[in-house]
XYZ file of C-alpha atoms in Angstrom:
184
model
C 0.424 0.033 0.208
C 1.669 3.304 -1.115
C 1.135 6.240 0.827
C -0.758 9.391 -0.921
C 0.452 12.116 0.854
C 4.394 10.542 0.765
C 3.453 10.280 -3.158
C 2.006 13.779 -3.325
C 5.216 15.177 -1.576
C 7.745 13.157 -4.039
C 5.833 14.271 -7.169
C 5.961 17.772 -6.233
C 9.581 17.694 -5.287
C 10.033 15.743 -9.022
C 7.912 19.205 -10.188
C 10.162 21.388 -9.043
C 13.358 19.808 -10.185
C 12.389 19.793 -13.080
C 11.419 23.545 -13.283
C 14.724 24.428 -11.525
C 16.175 22.599 -14.711
C 14.065 24.163 -17.050
C 15.982 27.471 -16.176
C 19.354 26.164 -15.565
C 21.710 23.168 -15.331
C 21.514 20.326 -12.748
C 24.707 21.271 -11.749
C 24.005 24.648 -10.529
C 20.622 23.859 -8.671
C 20.476 23.244 -4.832
C 18.084 21.734 -2.693
C 17.255 24.795 -1.618
C 16.050 25.801 -4.548
C 14.364 22.610 -5.105
C 12.117 23.160 -1.786
C 11.366 26.809 -2.116
C 9.896 25.912 -5.219
C 7.852 22.664 -4.251
C 7.074 24.349 -0.515
C 8.525 21.690 1.381
C 10.745 21.892 3.989
C 14.467 20.561 3.663
C 14.576 17.938 6.322
C 11.008 16.687 4.254
C 13.063 17.212 1.134
C 15.956 14.316 3.014
C 12.740 11.723 4.473
C 12.077 11.120 0.612
C 15.726 11.680 -1.096
C 19.130 10.894 0.156
C 20.151 14.156 -2.384
C 19.296 15.805 -4.894
C 20.816 13.059 -7.643
C 18.385 10.579 -6.073
C 15.575 12.918 -7.079
C 16.997 13.905 -10.433
C 17.217 10.106 -10.934
C 13.611 9.761 -9.918
C 12.367 12.223 -11.917
C 14.001 10.634 -14.911
C 11.990 7.394 -14.568
C 9.029 8.211 -16.434
C 11.047 9.514 -19.965
C 13.101 6.566 -19.313
C 10.386 4.091 -19.358
C 8.804 5.931 -22.801
C 12.513 5.711 -23.923
C 12.687 1.946 -23.560
C 8.879 1.270 -24.410
C 9.495 3.176 -27.832
C 12.466 1.336 -28.971
C 10.757 -1.948 -28.211
C 7.494 -0.883 -29.707
C 6.822 -3.371 -32.763
C 6.050 -6.493 -33.070
C 8.050 -9.191 -35.793
C 10.779 -8.625 -37.963
C 11.721 -5.856 -37.958
C 11.906 -3.174 -40.509
C 15.422 -0.820 -40.698
C 13.453 1.553 -43.389
C 10.720 2.199 -40.833
C 11.007 2.907 -36.919
C 8.021 2.624 -34.519
C 5.856 5.382 -34.876
C 6.415 5.607 -30.912
C 10.076 6.139 -31.090
C 9.440 9.587 -32.840
C 6.406 10.669 -31.098
C 9.123 10.109 -27.779
C 12.340 11.699 -29.606
C 9.094 14.921 -30.137
C 8.191 15.173 -26.851
C 11.584 14.567 -25.429
C 12.591 17.926 -27.947
C 9.490 19.920 -26.413
C 11.370 20.052 -23.383
C 14.966 19.709 -23.988
C 16.103 22.147 -22.059
C 15.081 19.932 -18.456
C 16.649 16.960 -20.224
C 19.606 18.723 -21.165
C 20.647 19.298 -17.484
C 20.015 15.325 -16.765
C 21.802 14.103 -20.129
C 25.150 15.307 -20.447
C 26.996 14.819 -23.907
C 28.332 11.691 -24.438
C 24.699 10.369 -22.485
C 26.524 10.816 -18.890
C 24.217 12.288 -16.585
C 21.356 10.492 -14.220
C 19.403 10.809 -16.691
C 22.247 8.697 -18.777
C 23.308 6.398 -16.293
C 19.158 5.275 -15.546
C 18.380 5.042 -19.545
C 21.651 2.761 -20.417
C 20.592 0.580 -17.301
C 17.450 0.131 -18.251
C 17.557 -0.226 -21.631
C 20.728 -2.538 -21.637
C 18.307 -4.648 -19.509
C 15.051 -4.437 -21.572
C 17.501 -5.640 -24.746
C 19.196 -8.147 -22.744
C 16.166 -9.414 -22.119
C 14.673 -9.612 -25.105
C 17.560 -10.859 -27.208
C 17.366 -13.613 -24.764
C 14.013 -15.097 -25.024
C 13.856 -14.605 -28.786
C 17.388 -16.495 -28.443
C 19.718 -14.781 -30.514
C 23.217 -14.720 -29.619
C 25.495 -12.343 -27.690
C 22.674 -10.923 -25.115
C 24.707 -8.839 -23.129
C 27.304 -6.891 -26.102
C 24.318 -6.011 -28.437
C 22.247 -4.746 -25.670
C 25.343 -2.918 -24.605
C 25.968 -2.011 -27.554
C 22.638 -0.682 -28.059
C 21.911 0.669 -25.118
C 25.507 2.860 -25.527
C 24.745 3.793 -28.669
C 20.895 5.231 -27.948
C 21.752 6.600 -25.204
C 24.703 8.367 -26.783
C 22.687 9.728 -29.946
C 19.696 10.650 -27.514
C 21.956 12.749 -24.971
C 24.348 14.803 -28.138
C 21.259 15.435 -30.210
C 19.530 17.593 -27.477
C 23.141 19.414 -26.980
C 23.441 19.695 -30.772
C 25.979 17.707 -31.187
C 23.673 15.944 -34.087
C 21.890 18.015 -36.232
C 18.577 15.977 -37.037
C 14.707 16.650 -36.577
C 13.006 14.385 -34.059
C 12.015 11.829 -37.009
C 15.435 12.123 -38.423
C 16.972 11.277 -35.378
C 14.027 8.258 -35.355
C 14.960 7.267 -38.858
C 18.403 7.119 -37.940
C 18.819 6.117 -34.790
C 16.670 2.879 -36.140
C 18.887 2.226 -38.829
C 21.455 1.929 -36.538
C 19.874 -0.039 -33.375
C 18.786 -2.379 -36.136
C 22.058 -2.864 -37.547
C 23.768 -3.709 -34.589
C 21.181 -6.280 -33.508
C 22.073 -8.187 -37.288
C 25.753 -8.174 -36.854
C 27.384 -11.501 -37.625
C 29.279 -12.380 -34.762
C 31.855 -15.176 -34.562
């Protein structure tokens, strides 16, 4: 059973952090600014989160889940020329909130969002490869997670020039090629 009051407090803290990150990088955000924006005491913050990084990871959970689902929103044999529509929709939504995500996902894929995305995407890819009986599940899952996380980060930081739909198509082809690479 969940505590509705604690859930509301954590939600207010997540919203406050994301609002702060929309205005400046995470490295410039402090607990004081977050609790002030959330209207919550500092002691209450520490009842729910160990530190600002823990809150940032919690705040990233939904976008990570959306990314992983978008990359796995296909059935049958994936067509490298046609990324799942969910992938383009996900990237369009991320682009709308780019300032927030840039604060949480650094170039190359570092930062709390990058670490969580890499971990969750790697696990989902590994599990699906194992269920399909595909070889080198660990190797390919790591390559897929690293590739997409870095592409997303560099795109958000304008290091990869592309529209959301172009990035969906390009990254999809790269990820499919990783899955189809012959080993041995």
